Coordinates of C-alpha atoms and ligand atoms in Angstrom, one line a residue:
M11 CA 20.8 -238.8 85.6
V12 CA 18.3 -239.4 88.4
K13 CA 14.8 -239.1 86.9
Y14 CA 12.1 -237.4 88.9
K15 CA 9.8 -239.6 90.9
E16 CA 7.5 -238.7 93.8
K17 CA 10.1 -240.5 96.1
L18 CA 13.7 -241.0 95.1
E19 CA 16.3 -243.5 96.4
E20 CA 18.9 -242.3 99.0
Q21 CA 21.6 -240.1 97.4
K22 CA 25.3 -240.5 98.0
V23 CA 28.2 -238.0 98.0
F24 CA 31.2 -237.8 95.6
I25 CA 34.6 -237.8 97.3
D26 CA 37.9 -238.6 95.5
G27 CA 36.1 -240.1 92.5
E28 CA 34.0 -242.5 94.6
W29 CA 30.2 -242.4 95.4
T30 CA 30.1 -242.9 99.1
T31 CA 28.1 -242.4 102.3
A32 CA 28.7 -240.1 105.3
S33 CA 31.4 -241.7 107.4
K34 CA 29.1 -242.0 110.5
G35 CA 26.3 -243.3 108.3
D36 CA 24.0 -240.3 109.1
T37 CA 21.3 -239.2 106.6
Y38 CA 18.7 -236.4 106.6
S39 CA 15.4 -236.1 104.7
I40 CA 14.3 -233.5 102.3
I41 CA 10.6 -232.7 102.4
N42 CA 8.9 -231.8 99.1
P43 CA 7.5 -228.4 100.0
S44 CA 4.6 -228.7 97.5
T45 CA 3.3 -231.9 99.2
G46 CA 4.8 -231.9 102.7
K47 CA 6.0 -235.5 102.0
T48 CA 9.5 -236.9 102.3
F49 CA 11.1 -236.7 98.8
V50 CA 14.6 -238.0 99.3
K51 CA 17.3 -238.9 101.8
C52 CA 20.7 -237.4 101.5
Q53 CA 24.0 -237.9 103.3
K54 CA 24.5 -235.9 106.5
C55 CA 28.3 -235.4 106.2
D56 CA 30.3 -234.0 109.1
A57 CA 33.6 -232.1 109.5
E58 CA 35.6 -235.4 109.0
D59 CA 33.9 -236.0 105.7
A60 CA 34.6 -232.4 104.7
K61 CA 38.3 -232.9 105.6
K62 CA 38.3 -236.1 103.4
A63 CA 36.9 -234.2 100.5
I64 CA 39.4 -231.3 101.0
D65 CA 42.3 -233.8 101.2
A66 CA 41.2 -235.4 98.0
A67 CA 41.0 -231.9 96.3
R68 CA 44.4 -231.0 97.8
D69 CA 46.0 -234.2 96.5
A70 CA 44.4 -233.7 93.1
F71 CA 45.8 -230.2 92.9
D72 CA 49.3 -231.0 94.2
N73 CA 49.8 -234.3 92.4
G74 CA 46.9 -234.9 90.0
P75 CA 46.8 -234.3 86.3
W76 CA 44.0 -231.7 86.2
P77 CA 46.0 -228.5 86.9
E78 CA 48.6 -229.6 84.4
M79 CA 46.2 -230.7 81.6
S80 CA 46.2 -228.5 78.5
I81 CA 43.4 -226.1 78.1
E82 CA 42.3 -228.0 75.0
E83 CA 41.9 -231.2 77.0
K84 CA 40.1 -229.4 79.8
T85 CA 37.6 -227.8 77.4
K86 CA 36.8 -231.1 75.8
I87 CA 35.5 -232.3 79.1
F88 CA 33.6 -229.1 79.6
Y89 CA 31.9 -229.3 76.2
K90 CA 30.7 -232.8 77.0
V91 CA 29.2 -231.6 80.3
S92 CA 27.6 -228.6 78.5
A93 CA 25.9 -231.0 76.0
M94 CA 24.7 -233.2 78.9
I95 CA 23.2 -230.2 80.6
E96 CA 21.3 -229.3 77.4
E97 CA 20.0 -232.8 77.1
D98 CA 18.9 -233.1 80.7
T99 CA 17.6 -229.6 81.4
W100 CA 14.1 -230.6 82.2
E101 CA 15.1 -233.4 84.5
I102 CA 17.4 -231.0 86.4
C103 CA 14.6 -228.5 86.8
Q104 CA 12.2 -231.1 88.1
L105 CA 14.7 -232.2 90.8
D106 CA 15.3 -228.7 91.9
A107 CA 11.6 -227.8 91.9
S108 CA 10.8 -230.8 94.0
C109 CA 13.4 -229.8 96.6
N110 CA 12.8 -226.1 96.9
G111 CA 9.3 -225.3 95.6
V112 CA 10.3 -222.9 92.9
P113 CA 8.2 -223.5 89.8
V114 CA 9.8 -225.8 87.3
S115 CA 9.3 -223.3 84.5
H116 CA 11.3 -220.7 86.5
H117 CA 14.2 -223.2 86.9
N118 CA 14.0 -223.9 83.2
S119 CA 14.5 -220.3 82.4
T120 CA 17.8 -220.3 84.4
V121 CA 19.1 -223.8 83.6
M122 CA 18.7 -223.5 79.9
N123 CA 21.1 -220.5 79.9
M124 CA 23.8 -222.4 81.8
S125 CA 25.1 -224.6 79.1
P126 CA 26.5 -221.5 77.2
N127 CA 27.9 -220.4 80.5
F128 CA 30.1 -223.5 80.6
E129 CA 31.3 -222.7 77.1
Y130 CA 31.9 -219.0 77.8
A131 CA 34.1 -220.0 80.8
C132 CA 36.2 -222.2 78.4
E133 CA 36.7 -219.3 76.0
Q134 CA 37.9 -217.1 78.8
A135 CA 40.2 -219.8 80.2
K136 CA 41.8 -220.2 76.7
E137 CA 42.6 -216.5 76.6
L138 CA 44.0 -216.5 80.2
A139 CA 46.2 -219.5 79.5
K140 CA 48.3 -217.3 77.2
P141 CA 50.9 -215.3 79.0
D142 CA 50.7 -211.5 78.7
T143 CA 54.1 -210.5 77.2
T144 CA 53.5 -206.9 76.2
E145 CA 56.5 -204.7 77.0
K146 CA 56.0 -202.7 80.2
E147 CA 56.8 -199.0 80.1
Y148 CA 58.4 -199.0 83.5
A149 CA 60.2 -202.3 83.5
M150 CA 63.6 -201.1 82.3
G151 CA 63.2 -202.6 78.8
M152 CA 62.9 -206.2 80.1
E153 CA 60.6 -208.7 78.2
T154 CA 58.3 -209.1 81.1
M155 CA 55.6 -211.8 81.4
V156 CA 52.4 -211.8 83.4
V157 CA 50.9 -215.3 83.8
R158 CA 47.8 -216.5 85.5
E159 CA 47.7 -219.6 87.6
P160 CA 44.9 -221.4 89.5
D161 CA 44.4 -220.5 93.1
G162 CA 44.6 -224.1 94.2
V163 CA 41.9 -225.8 96.2
V164 CA 38.6 -223.9 96.0
T165 CA 35.6 -224.6 98.2
I166 CA 32.2 -223.6 96.9
I167 CA 29.1 -223.2 99.0
T168 CA 25.7 -222.2 97.5
P169 CA 22.1 -221.5 98.7
W170 CA 18.9 -223.3 97.9
N171 CA 16.9 -220.8 95.9
V172 CA 18.1 -221.6 92.3
P173 CA 20.5 -224.4 93.0
F174 CA 21.7 -225.2 89.5
W175 CA 22.2 -221.6 88.5
Q176 CA 24.1 -220.9 91.7
M177 CA 26.4 -223.7 91.0
A178 CA 26.9 -222.7 87.4
L179 CA 27.9 -219.1 88.3
K180 CA 30.9 -220.4 90.2
L181 CA 31.9 -224.0 89.4
P182 CA 32.8 -223.7 85.7
S183 CA 35.0 -220.7 86.3
A184 CA 36.7 -222.3 89.3
L185 CA 37.3 -225.7 87.6
I186 CA 38.3 -224.6 84.1
S187 CA 41.1 -222.4 85.4
G188 CA 42.8 -225.6 86.8
N189 CA 41.6 -225.4 90.4
T190 CA 40.3 -228.5 92.2
V191 CA 37.0 -228.1 94.0
V192 CA 35.0 -229.2 97.0
F193 CA 31.4 -228.1 96.4
K194 CA 28.6 -228.1 99.0
P195 CA 25.2 -227.3 97.6
A196 CA 22.5 -226.2 100.1
S197 CA 21.1 -229.0 102.3
Q198 CA 17.6 -228.2 101.2
A199 CA 18.3 -228.6 97.4
P200 CA 21.5 -230.6 96.7
L201 CA 20.3 -232.9 93.9
S202 CA 21.3 -230.9 90.8
G203 CA 24.7 -230.4 92.4
L204 CA 25.2 -234.1 92.8
E205 CA 24.0 -234.6 89.2
V206 CA 26.7 -232.2 87.9
A207 CA 29.3 -234.5 89.6
K208 CA 28.0 -237.4 87.7
M209 CA 28.2 -235.4 84.4
F210 CA 31.9 -234.5 85.1
E211 CA 32.6 -238.1 86.1
K212 CA 31.1 -239.4 82.8
A213 CA 32.9 -236.7 80.8
G214 CA 36.3 -238.0 82.1
L215 CA 37.3 -235.4 84.8
P216 CA 40.2 -236.9 86.8
K217 CA 39.4 -238.2 90.3
G218 CA 39.6 -235.7 93.1
A219 CA 39.3 -232.7 90.9
L220 CA 35.6 -232.2 91.8
N221 CA 34.1 -233.4 95.1
V222 CA 30.5 -232.8 96.0
I223 CA 29.3 -233.3 99.6
T224 CA 26.1 -232.6 101.5
G225 CA 25.4 -231.7 105.1
P226 CA 24.7 -228.9 107.6
G227 CA 26.4 -225.6 106.7
P228 CA 27.5 -224.7 110.3
V229 CA 29.4 -228.1 110.4
V230 CA 30.5 -229.0 106.8
G231 CA 30.5 -225.5 105.5
A232 CA 32.4 -224.2 108.5
E233 CA 35.2 -226.7 107.9
M234 CA 35.3 -225.7 104.2
A235 CA 35.9 -222.1 105.3
K236 CA 38.4 -222.9 108.1
S237 CA 40.7 -225.5 106.6
D238 CA 44.3 -224.3 106.0
K239 CA 44.4 -226.7 103.0
V240 CA 41.9 -224.5 101.1
D241 CA 43.1 -221.5 99.1
H242 CA 39.9 -219.8 98.1
I243 CA 36.3 -220.1 99.4
A244 CA 33.5 -218.9 97.1
F245 CA 30.3 -218.4 98.9
T246 CA 26.7 -217.5 98.1
G247 CA 24.1 -217.1 100.8
E248 CA 23.0 -214.8 103.6
T249 CA 25.0 -211.8 104.7
V250 CA 25.2 -213.1 108.2
T251 CA 26.6 -216.4 107.0
G252 CA 29.1 -214.5 104.8
K253 CA 30.4 -212.7 107.8
E254 CA 30.9 -216.0 109.6
I255 CA 32.8 -217.3 106.5
V256 CA 35.1 -214.3 106.7
R257 CA 35.9 -215.0 110.4
N258 CA 36.5 -218.7 109.7
A259 CA 38.7 -218.0 106.7
A260 CA 41.0 -215.7 108.5
G261 CA 43.2 -218.5 109.8
N262 CA 45.2 -218.8 106.6
L263 CA 43.9 -215.7 104.9
K264 CA 42.5 -217.7 102.0
K265 CA 40.9 -215.7 99.2
V266 CA 37.2 -215.1 99.9
T267 CA 34.5 -214.2 97.4
L268 CA 31.0 -213.5 98.6
E269 CA 27.6 -213.1 96.9
L270 CA 25.2 -212.2 99.7
G271 CA 21.7 -210.8 100.4
G272 CA 19.8 -207.9 98.9
K273 CA 16.8 -205.6 99.4
S274 CA 16.7 -204.2 95.9
P275 CA 14.8 -200.9 95.0
N276 CA 12.6 -200.9 91.9
I277 CA 12.1 -197.2 91.0
I278 CA 9.1 -196.5 88.9
F279 CA 8.6 -193.1 87.4
D280 CA 5.2 -191.6 86.4
D281 CA 5.9 -191.5 82.6
L282 CA 4.9 -195.2 82.5
S283 CA 1.2 -196.0 82.2
T284 CA -0.2 -197.4 85.4
D285 CA -0.7 -200.8 83.7
E286 CA 3.0 -200.9 82.6
A287 CA 4.1 -199.7 86.1
A288 CA 2.1 -202.5 87.8
E289 CA 3.5 -205.1 85.5
M290 CA 7.1 -204.0 86.2
A291 CA 6.4 -203.9 89.9
T292 CA 5.3 -207.5 89.8
L293 CA 8.0 -208.7 87.4
G294 CA 10.7 -207.6 89.9
V295 CA 9.6 -210.3 92.4
A296 CA 8.0 -212.8 90.0
L297 CA 10.9 -215.2 89.8
A298 CA 11.4 -218.0 92.3
N299 CA 8.5 -217.1 94.6
G300 CA 10.3 -213.9 95.6
E301 CA 13.1 -216.1 97.0
E302 CA 15.6 -214.4 94.8
C303 CA 18.6 -212.4 96.0
F304 CA 18.2 -209.7 93.4
A305 CA 14.4 -209.5 93.6
G306 CA 13.0 -205.9 93.4
T307 CA 11.2 -206.2 96.7
R308 CA 11.1 -202.5 97.6
V309 CA 9.0 -200.9 94.9
L310 CA 9.3 -197.1 94.8
V311 CA 6.5 -195.5 92.8
Q312 CA 6.2 -191.8 92.0
E313 CA 3.3 -190.4 94.1
T314 CA 1.3 -189.1 91.1
I315 CA 0.6 -192.7 90.0
Y316 CA 1.2 -194.4 93.4
E317 CA -2.4 -195.3 94.5
E318 CA -3.4 -196.7 91.1
V319 CA -0.2 -198.7 90.6
C320 CA -0.5 -200.2 94.1
K321 CA -4.1 -201.3 93.3
K322 CA -3.2 -202.8 89.9
T323 CA 0.0 -204.5 91.3
A324 CA -2.2 -206.3 93.9
E325 CA -4.6 -207.3 91.2
I326 CA -1.8 -208.8 89.0
Y327 CA 0.3 -210.4 91.7
G328 CA -2.7 -211.6 93.7
S329 CA -4.0 -213.5 90.6
L330 CA -0.9 -215.5 89.7
K331 CA -1.4 -219.3 89.7
V332 CA -0.3 -220.8 93.0
G333 CA 0.4 -224.5 92.8
N334 CA 2.6 -227.6 92.9
A335 CA 6.1 -226.5 91.8
I336 CA 6.4 -229.5 89.5
S337 CA 3.4 -228.3 87.4
A338 CA 4.3 -226.3 84.3
E339 CA 1.3 -224.0 84.8
T340 CA 2.4 -222.9 88.3
T341 CA 3.8 -219.4 88.6
V342 CA 4.1 -219.2 92.4
G343 CA 5.1 -222.4 94.3
P344 CA 5.5 -223.2 98.0
L345 CA 8.3 -221.8 100.1
V346 CA 11.3 -224.0 100.5
T347 CA 10.6 -225.2 104.1
E348 CA 7.9 -224.9 106.8
E349 CA 10.5 -222.7 108.7
Q350 CA 10.9 -220.3 105.7
M351 CA 7.1 -220.1 105.4
N352 CA 6.7 -219.2 109.1
K353 CA 9.5 -216.6 108.7
V354 CA 7.7 -215.0 105.8
L355 CA 4.4 -215.0 107.7
G356 CA 6.2 -213.4 110.6
Y357 CA 7.4 -210.5 108.3
I358 CA 3.8 -210.1 107.1
E359 CA 2.6 -209.7 110.7
S360 CA 5.3 -207.1 111.3
G361 CA 4.2 -205.2 108.2
K362 CA 0.6 -205.0 109.6
E363 CA 1.8 -204.1 113.1
E364 CA 4.0 -201.3 111.7
G365 CA 1.0 -199.7 109.9
A366 CA 1.5 -200.8 106.2
T367 CA -1.7 -201.5 104.3
L368 CA -2.2 -205.1 103.2
L369 CA -3.7 -205.1 99.6
C370 CA -3.6 -208.8 98.9
G371 CA -2.4 -212.1 100.3
G372 CA -0.9 -212.1 103.7
N373 CA -1.8 -215.7 104.6
R374 CA -0.9 -219.4 104.2
L375 CA -2.8 -221.2 101.5
Q376 CA -4.1 -224.7 102.3
E377 CA -7.1 -225.3 99.9
G378 CA -7.3 -228.5 97.8
E379 CA -3.9 -229.7 96.6
L380 CA -2.1 -227.0 98.6
K381 CA -3.2 -228.6 101.9
D382 CA 0.1 -230.0 103.2
G383 CA 2.5 -227.7 101.3
F384 CA 4.2 -224.5 102.5
F385 CA 2.3 -222.0 100.4
V386 CA 2.0 -218.2 101.1
A387 CA -0.4 -216.2 99.0
P388 CA 1.3 -213.5 96.9
T389 CA 1.3 -210.4 99.1
V390 CA 1.4 -206.7 98.4
F391 CA 1.7 -204.0 101.0
S392 CA 1.2 -200.3 100.3
D393 CA 1.8 -197.3 102.6
V394 CA 5.2 -198.7 103.4
S395 CA 8.0 -196.4 104.7
N396 CA 11.6 -197.3 104.3
D397 CA 12.2 -197.6 108.0
M398 CA 9.7 -200.5 108.4
K399 CA 11.1 -204.0 108.9
I400 CA 9.5 -205.2 105.7
A401 CA 11.5 -202.5 103.8
R402 CA 14.8 -203.1 105.5
E403 CA 15.2 -206.8 105.9
E404 CA 15.4 -209.5 103.3
I405 CA 12.0 -211.4 103.4
F406 CA 12.8 -214.0 100.8
G407 CA 9.2 -214.8 99.9
P408 CA 6.3 -213.5 97.7
V409 CA 6.0 -210.1 99.4
I410 CA 6.1 -206.7 97.7
S411 CA 6.5 -203.5 99.8
M412 CA 5.4 -200.4 97.9
I413 CA 6.8 -197.0 98.9
P414 CA 5.8 -193.6 97.5
F415 CA 8.3 -190.9 96.4
S416 CA 7.9 -187.4 94.9
T417 CA 11.2 -186.4 93.2
E418 CA 14.1 -188.2 91.5
E419 CA 16.4 -187.1 94.3
E420 CA 14.1 -188.6 96.9
A421 CA 13.8 -191.9 95.0
I422 CA 17.6 -192.2 94.9
E423 CA 18.0 -191.4 98.6
I424 CA 15.4 -194.0 99.6
A425 CA 16.9 -196.6 97.1
N426 CA 20.4 -196.2 98.7
D427 CA 19.1 -196.2 102.3
T428 CA 19.9 -199.9 102.8
I429 CA 22.9 -202.0 104.0
Y430 CA 22.6 -204.0 100.7
G431 CA 23.8 -203.2 97.2
L432 CA 23.1 -206.2 95.0
A433 CA 20.6 -204.9 92.5
G434 CA 18.2 -202.1 91.6
G435 CA 15.8 -201.1 88.8
V436 CA 14.7 -198.0 87.0
M437 CA 11.5 -197.9 85.0
T438 CA 11.1 -194.9 82.8
N439 CA 10.8 -194.1 79.1
D440 CA 13.2 -191.1 79.5
R441 CA 16.6 -192.6 78.5
E442 CA 18.7 -189.8 80.0
K443 CA 17.0 -190.0 83.3
G444 CA 17.1 -193.9 83.3
I445 CA 20.9 -193.9 82.9
R446 CA 21.4 -191.0 85.3
V447 CA 19.4 -192.8 88.1
A448 CA 21.0 -196.2 87.2
R449 CA 24.4 -194.6 87.8
K450 CA 23.3 -193.2 91.2
I451 CA 22.0 -196.4 92.7
K452 CA 24.8 -198.0 94.8
A453 CA 24.4 -201.6 93.5
G454 CA 26.2 -204.1 91.3
N455 CA 23.3 -204.9 88.8
I456 CA 20.8 -202.4 87.5
F457 CA 17.8 -203.4 85.4
L458 CA 16.4 -200.6 83.2
N459 CA 12.8 -201.3 82.0
E460 CA 13.3 -205.0 82.6
W461 CA 14.1 -207.3 85.5
H462 CA 15.8 -210.7 85.7
V463 CA 17.6 -210.8 82.3
L464 CA 21.1 -211.8 83.3
A465 CA 23.9 -212.8 80.9
C466 CA 27.1 -214.9 81.5
D467 CA 29.2 -212.2 79.8
M468 CA 28.0 -209.5 82.3
P469 CA 29.7 -209.5 85.8
F470 CA 27.4 -210.3 88.7
G471 CA 28.0 -209.2 92.3
G472 CA 27.2 -206.6 94.9
Y473 CA 28.2 -203.4 96.6
K474 CA 28.1 -202.8 100.4
Q475 CA 27.0 -205.9 102.4
S476 CA 25.9 -207.7 99.3
G477 CA 29.3 -209.2 98.7
W478 CA 32.9 -209.2 97.6
G479 CA 34.1 -209.8 94.1
R480 CA 32.2 -210.7 90.9
M481 CA 31.0 -213.9 89.3
V482 CA 30.9 -214.6 85.6
G483 CA 31.5 -211.7 83.1
N484 CA 34.8 -211.0 81.5
K485 CA 36.7 -211.4 84.8
G486 CA 34.7 -214.4 86.1
V487 CA 37.4 -217.0 85.4
E488 CA 40.3 -214.7 86.5
E489 CA 38.6 -214.3 89.9
F490 CA 39.7 -217.9 90.6
M491 CA 43.4 -217.3 89.5
Q492 CA 46.5 -215.8 90.9
I493 CA 48.4 -213.3 88.8
K494 CA 52.2 -213.8 88.7
S495 CA 54.7 -211.2 87.3
I496 CA 57.9 -212.7 85.8
Y497 CA 60.9 -210.4 85.0
P498 CA 63.2 -212.2 82.5
D499 CA 66.3 -210.1 82.2
W500 CA 68.0 -211.9 79.3
E501 CA 69.9 -208.8 78.2
G502 CA 71.2 -208.0 81.7
I503 CA 69.6 -204.5 81.5
G504 CA 67.8 -204.5 84.8
S505 CA 70.5 -206.4 86.7
S506 CA 73.2 -204.0 85.7
I507 CA 71.1 -201.0 86.8
M508 CA 70.2 -202.7 90.1
K509 CA 73.9 -203.9 90.7
N510 CA 75.1 -200.4 90.2
L511 CA 72.5 -199.0 92.5
L512 CA 72.6 -201.6 95.3
L513 CA 76.1 -203.2 95.2
S514 CA 78.4 -200.3 94.1
G515 CA 77.4 -197.7 96.6
G516 CA 74.7 -196.2 94.4
D517 CA 77.1 -194.5 91.8
T518 CA 74.6 -193.2 89.3
E519 CA 76.9 -191.6 86.8
Ligands
NAD30 P1 22.4 -219.4 104.0 O1 23.5 -218.4 104.3 O2 21.7 -219.9 105.2 O3 23.1 -220.8 103.4 C1 23.8 -220.8 102.2 C2 24.8 -221.9 102.2 O4 25.7 -221.8 103.3 C3 24.1 -223.3 102.4 O5 24.8 -224.2 101.7 C4 24.3 -223.5 103.9 O6 24.3 -224.9 104.2 C5 25.7 -222.9 104.1 N1 26.0 -222.5 105.5 C6 25.1 -222.2 106.5 N2 25.8 -221.8 107.6 C7 27.1 -221.9 107.3 C8 28.4 -221.6 108.0 N3 28.4 -221.2 109.3 N4 29.5 -221.8 107.4 C9 29.6 -222.2 106.1 N5 28.5 -222.5 105.3 C10 27.3 -222.3 105.9 O7 21.5 -218.9 102.9 P2 20.2 -219.6 102.3 O8 19.1 -219.4 103.3 O9 20.5 -220.9 101.8 O10 19.9 -218.7 101.0 C11 19.3 -217.5 101.0 C12 20.3 -216.3 101.1 O11 21.2 -216.4 100.0 C13 19.6 -215.0 101.0 O12 20.2 -214.1 101.9 C14 19.9 -214.5 99.5 O13 19.9 -213.2 99.3 C15 21.3 -215.1 99.4 N6 21.6 -215.3 98.0 C16 22.5 -214.4 97.4 C17 22.8 -214.5 96.0 C18 23.8 -213.6 95.4 O14 24.2 -213.9 94.3 N7 24.2 -212.5 96.0 C19 22.1 -215.5 95.3 C20 21.2 -216.3 95.9 C21 21.0 -216.2 97.2

């Protein structure tokens, strides 16, 4: 395990069981967004390196021991990795925080839940390894079997916002089901992904079963989507990139699963006190500097309490502790890159131009220790209408857009007026209304009087342009498997019926 230091040694990539460099010798630097200083150099792989990693995974699937190993042997390796994650949780969080600027305590809240996730995937895989032999009503009395088999070679591509969590939502399910994997973490935050490869290597995973490479998405990721040697690509990232993945994957019609962007509505009814309402408005975006796919960035507040809640939300959000992501006291860190900071500041300008009222923040912070980092002050806009850019597009930064509504019907209409459908929230003490509204929001994950509690036994994914398929939950492992129906006709029942129908002129008497 690499331990956090202000500057780390150059990182390698893991291909076919070897730690190696990019074939052309290219590297790129990651800047620590809290300090603006170079933190670490990583390998800048290209399409040839991606091909090598895919070939290794292909060979490990077609000829290697991993797909054929018993589920007991596989789970032994997984339990070792799970124990290592538990032991190294804080180190993993420090590495991710230094790359992406998300506060170390926020990483901790996600990483510490990921060790059970590995174990949960093992339990599911054990169940799925058993053939389903129940008699089928319409199968002419045959003792049918339904078996599940791995897809083959799976490529996994993840974003930078909560790198370890993003990996852990896909990799355990993909690997435990017997697939072999090429994993590309985001270029901005690949360190925890490289550490996972070391853990699997130490735990005894056969060579080639897991390959981890780093490099530009449009080059390395594109090859992972295009290659005919790949059977399934599992992607998390922007909707626009997801569409590119689909186009590139069409060549061999590989399976595609997608977890994409969001612009989630957080509907707050007036039976909450204004203090509670303001807390829930803030909570929805509090994780990961607002750089979270399921953040509740469109806060819809009932008009009877709207003004007061906007004011109090600005007071709470505006007073959170902004600082170096590596400090345990920080609740808002810097944005991942200078480019992302400028993008967020651009959205703030557009909010002002379109007539929203800026209640707090709205600017870069550069005082004291924040001087060279990419910090944006926590920002709250009121008087936002749902047709403004700040209400329609994913900002991915610490910005809350507050929109008033009068009736339940109007709230639902505004909530669903978006291309996305990843998440939504309903804040009310009225249970019946809460469930009724939750059912009406067209999104895959609904938070009722909470935000951000996610569980590995609950499916995660989106409606509309937020994605295809579900990760984790009771079908999480099955998502990485093919289902095969076997018709064993030991008694000759089916064949005599079919012979009679098809070979004897269809005599049915
Ligand atoms: P991104 O789409 O730019 O990049 C994601 C990954 O794709 C990175 O590893 C990148 O290198 C790679 N990539 C880029 N171009 C590619 C291409 N042409 N082909 C293949 N791979 C390519 O997204 P990002 O900026 O890293 O992350 C932020 C986005 O991710 C937001 O839209 C956010 O909502 C989304 N996200 C979604 C979920 C979810 O579960 N639905 C979770 C986290 C983040």
